[in-house]
């Protein structure tokens, strides 16, 4: 993604083969390494001569015109079914964690990632809006601060990928990781201004996603012309215009994203005025 054009185009938007078997239950890891090179993940816009997918090609590979399985040079169109998201999540986590290491060299309290296969559900450590136990499912894309876990549902990730393209699920992961940064920094919703604080936190997480996107651009991981459409489509899909909304409108989400991209993660402090996201405390001592 070539992001100078991306920011201009995204501002306009405001007006506007592969297979891997899932684990039998939710798969959890605090550090899941990327399983492909940055070039493979990035949309570097190289021709792939895509043919019909070959069933025996593993996730992250495609069948060329000869029917030979080769690593995908661009993940756009590389995956053909929801179960492939298990592989894609590993690649995305690697990029998020690389950004975290580059941004916080002194260290950062770790987050765990839980992949939830289709049909699987269970209890989180957090509570739902009614005070009961929150549930994770294959539709999850959420962070629970109580257990410091980002739950990634197979069907939700597949929806982001299949409807919007390969950049959309990763930007969504960066947003959820932004909520982990808030938790580590001690940013909590105040009871007296709960709704306003919730909206501010969500916009701040979009700002973190924008800062991650700028890092990815500078590391030549993104193919802007294609991924611009992906991220723009994601923004439209996740914008909240309801009367009791808990997330930003399309205009708010684009503005927050652009702030992180243009100014860096330290600028994300401007979205929450009662606590600082940056600088963050170092890792806590284990007992």
C-alpha positions as a printed Julia matrix, in Angstrom:
287×3 Matrix{Float64}:
   0.0     0.0     0.0
   1.39    3.35   -0.99
  -0.14    5.4     1.77
   0.2     9.01    0.62
  -2.44    8.13   -1.91
  -4.17    6.01    0.72
  -4.84    8.89    3.08
  -6.22   11.1     0.35
  -8.39    8.33   -1.0
  -9.59    7.26    2.43
 -10.67   10.81    3.09
 -12.8    10.48   -0.01
 -14.21    7.2     1.27
 -15.67    9.06    4.19
 -18.03   10.39    1.52
 -18.38    7.35    0.32
  -5.33  -22.0    -2.86
  -5.35  -22.72    0.59
  -6.59  -24.88    3.44
  -5.71  -25.62    7.04
  -7.67  -27.62    9.57
  -8.76  -25.7    12.67
  -7.96  -26.83   16.15
 -10.8   -28.72   17.86
 -11.34  -25.83   20.25
 -10.17  -22.24   20.58
  -6.46  -21.97   19.92
  -4.65  -19.65   22.33
  -1.11  -18.34   22.25
   0.66  -15.34   23.74
   3.19  -15.34   20.9
   2.29  -16.86   17.57
   5.1   -16.27   15.08
   4.43  -15.25   11.51
   4.72  -18.27    9.28
   5.62  -16.47    6.07
   7.96  -13.72    5.01
   6.87  -10.1     5.0
   6.98  -10.2     1.22
   4.48  -13.03    1.23
   2.07  -11.17    3.49
   2.4    -7.78    2.01
   0.68   -7.19   -1.16
   3.73   -6.3    -3.16
   1.64   -6.34   -6.32
   3.57   -9.06   -8.14
   1.87  -11.19  -10.77
   0.95  -14.66   -9.58
  -0.63  -16.26  -12.67
  -3.42  -17.57  -10.49
  -5.2   -20.67  -11.71
  -8.01  -22.64  -10.12
  -6.99  -23.51   -6.55
  -5.53  -26.97   -6.06
  -7.08  -28.68   -3.06
  -3.72  -30.05   -1.93
  -2.1   -26.61   -1.74
  -1.58  -25.69    1.92
  -2.82  -22.41    3.35
  -0.72  -19.49    2.19
   0.05  -21.03   -1.19
  -1.61  -20.85   -4.61
  -1.66  -23.02   -7.69
   0.09  -21.49  -10.68
  -0.92  -22.1   -14.29
   0.92  -25.42  -14.2
  -0.95  -26.55  -11.1
   2.16  -26.22   -8.92
   1.71  -24.87   -5.39
   3.79  -21.76   -4.69
   3.82  -19.28   -1.77
   1.36  -16.43   -2.21
   3.15  -13.18   -2.94
  -0.02  -11.28   -2.07
  -2.67  -12.64    0.28
  -5.45  -10.96   -1.69
  -7.43  -13.86   -3.14
  -5.03  -16.44   -1.69
  -7.52  -17.96    0.75
 -10.62  -19.82   -0.36
 -12.38  -20.92    2.84
 -12.94  -19.82    6.41
 -10.6   -22.39    7.95
  -7.69  -20.7     6.14
  -8.03  -17.83    8.6
  -6.13  -19.85   11.22
  -3.02  -19.51    9.06
  -3.72  -15.87    8.22
  -4.14  -14.96   11.89
  -0.66  -16.3    12.65
   0.8   -14.06    9.95
  -1.14  -11.05   11.26
  -0.06  -11.61   14.86
   3.55  -11.65   13.75
   3.15   -8.2    12.2
   1.36   -6.74   15.22
   4.03   -8.09   17.58
   6.84   -6.75   15.39
   5.24   -3.32   15.56
   4.91   -3.62   19.33
   8.6    -4.47   19.7
   9.62   -1.57   17.46
   7.34    0.89   19.26
   8.03   -0.2    22.85
  11.63   -1.48   22.9
  11.63   -1.46   26.71
   8.95   -4.12   26.67
   5.18   -4.38   26.84
   2.92   -6.62   28.89
   1.98   -9.47   26.55
  -1.44  -10.16   25.12
  -2.83  -13.59   24.27
  -4.62  -14.38   21.02
  -7.41  -16.94   20.9
  -8.63  -18.24   17.55
 -12.22  -19.48   17.74
 -13.12  -22.04   15.04
 -16.57  -22.15   13.5
 -19.21  -23.48   15.88
 -17.09  -23.1    19.03
 -18.22  -20.93   21.94
 -17.26  -20.47   25.57
 -16.95  -18.11   28.52
 -14.66  -15.11   28.68
 -13.39  -13.59   31.9
 -15.28  -10.37   31.07
 -18.94   -9.61   31.58
 -21.53   -8.72   28.97
 -23.69   -5.54   29.03
 -26.27   -7.33   31.16
 -23.73   -8.31   33.82
 -23.5   -11.96   32.81
 -20.48  -13.86   31.54
 -19.38  -12.68   28.12
 -19.17  -15.4    25.47
 -16.65  -15.81   22.69
 -17.76  -17.36   19.41
 -16.79  -17.64   15.76
 -18.22  -14.1    15.38
 -15.84  -12.56   17.93
 -13.35   -9.81   17.19
 -12.85   -8.42   20.65
 -10.46   -7.83   23.52
 -11.21   -8.88   27.09
  -9.15   -6.8    29.55
  -9.82   -9.19   32.43
  -7.84  -12.05   30.88
  -5.89   -9.93   28.36
  -7.05  -12.04   25.46
  -7.99  -10.97   21.94
 -10.67  -13.36   20.69
 -10.7   -13.79   16.91
 -13.66  -15.69   15.5
 -13.07  -17.67   12.33
 -16.29  -16.54   10.65
 -15.81  -12.88   11.52
 -12.26  -12.86   10.21
 -13.39  -14.67    7.07
 -16.17  -12.11    6.58
 -13.67   -9.24    6.79
 -11.33  -11.03    4.36
 -13.87  -12.29    1.85
 -15.94   -9.08    1.78
 -13.17   -6.47    1.97
  -9.78   -8.07    1.22
  -6.61   -9.09    2.99
  -5.77   -5.77    4.7
  -9.13   -5.52    6.49
  -8.69   -8.37    9.01
  -5.19   -7.19    9.97
  -6.28   -3.6    10.56
  -9.06   -5.06   12.72
  -6.45   -6.96   14.74
  -4.45   -3.76   15.2
  -7.6    -2.05   16.53
  -8.13   -4.8    19.11
  -4.45   -4.66   20.07
  -5.01   -0.95   20.66
  -7.5    -1.9    23.38
  -4.78   -3.99   25.01
  -2.51   -0.93   25.05
  -5.29    0.99   26.79
  -5.61   -1.74   29.39
  -1.86   -1.8    30.05
  -1.85    1.99   30.34
  -4.67    1.87   32.91
  -7.27    3.62   30.76
 -10.72    2.64   32.0
 -14.22    3.85   31.27
 -15.5     6.12   34.01
 -18.93    5.33   35.35
 -20.09    8.96   35.25
 -19.3     9.37   31.54
 -19.51    5.76   30.4
 -20.92    6.23   26.9
 -18.65    9.16   25.99
 -15.61    7.33   27.33
 -16.47    4.19   25.39
 -16.67    6.16   22.14
 -13.38    7.9    22.92
 -11.65    4.57   23.58
 -12.94    3.09   20.34
 -11.72    6.07   18.33
  -8.37    5.84   20.06
  -8.09    2.17   19.07
  -8.75    3.21   15.46
  -5.91    5.71   15.84
  -3.6     2.89   16.95
  -4.65    0.91   13.87
  -3.68    3.9    11.74
  -0.28    4.11   13.44
   0.28    0.42   12.75
  -0.65    0.97    9.1
   1.96    3.72    8.78
   4.58    1.37   10.25
   3.56   -1.3     7.75
   3.87    1.21    4.92
   7.33    2.28    6.03
   8.38   -1.38    6.16
   7.06   -2.0     2.64
   4.47   -4.5     3.83
   1.46   -2.9     2.17
   0.21   -2.61   -1.39
  -1.78    0.56   -1.14
  -3.78    0.62   -4.33
  -5.47   -2.66   -3.47
  -5.41   -2.46    0.32
  -6.85    1.05    0.27
 -10.07   -0.47   -0.95
  -9.83   -3.15    1.71
  -9.46   -0.72    4.61
 -12.01    1.71    3.19
 -14.5    -1.13    2.88
 -13.79   -2.17    6.45
 -14.38    1.37    7.73
 -17.74    1.51    5.99
 -18.71   -1.93    7.35
 -17.82   -1.25   10.98
 -19.01    2.37   11.25
 -21.7     2.85   13.87
 -24.48    5.34   13.23
 -27.03    4.0    15.71
 -28.77    6.11   18.31
 -27.08    4.15   21.11
 -23.85    3.65   19.25
 -20.73    2.4    21.02
 -18.27    2.95   18.15
 -17.37    5.87   15.92
 -19.3     6.99   12.87
 -17.6     6.6     9.51
 -16.3    10.18    9.7
 -14.97    9.67   13.24
 -13.3     6.37   12.46
 -11.6     7.7     9.34
 -10.41   10.81   11.2
  -9.02    8.7    14.05
  -7.3     6.31   11.68
  -5.77    9.19    9.71
  -4.51   10.8    12.93
  -2.52    7.68   13.82
  -1.21    7.33   10.31
  -0.16   10.93    9.84
   1.12   11.75   13.33
   2.11    8.43   14.89
   0.88    6.58   17.94
   1.73    9.37   20.41
  -0.97   11.49   18.75
  -3.55    8.93   19.86
  -3.4    10.5    23.33
  -5.67   13.27   22.06
  -8.68   10.96   21.94
  -8.69   10.22   25.69
  -8.19   13.24   27.93
  -8.38   11.53   31.33
  -5.38    9.19   31.0
  -2.32    8.81   28.77
  -1.88    5.96   26.32
   1.75    6.95   25.67
   4.14    6.53   27.41
   3.16    3.11   28.69
   4.49    1.43   31.81
   7.0    -1.36   31.43
   6.22   -5.04   31.94
   4.83   -5.96   35.33
   6.76   -8.3    37.57
   5.59  -11.9    37.62
   5.06  -13.73   40.88
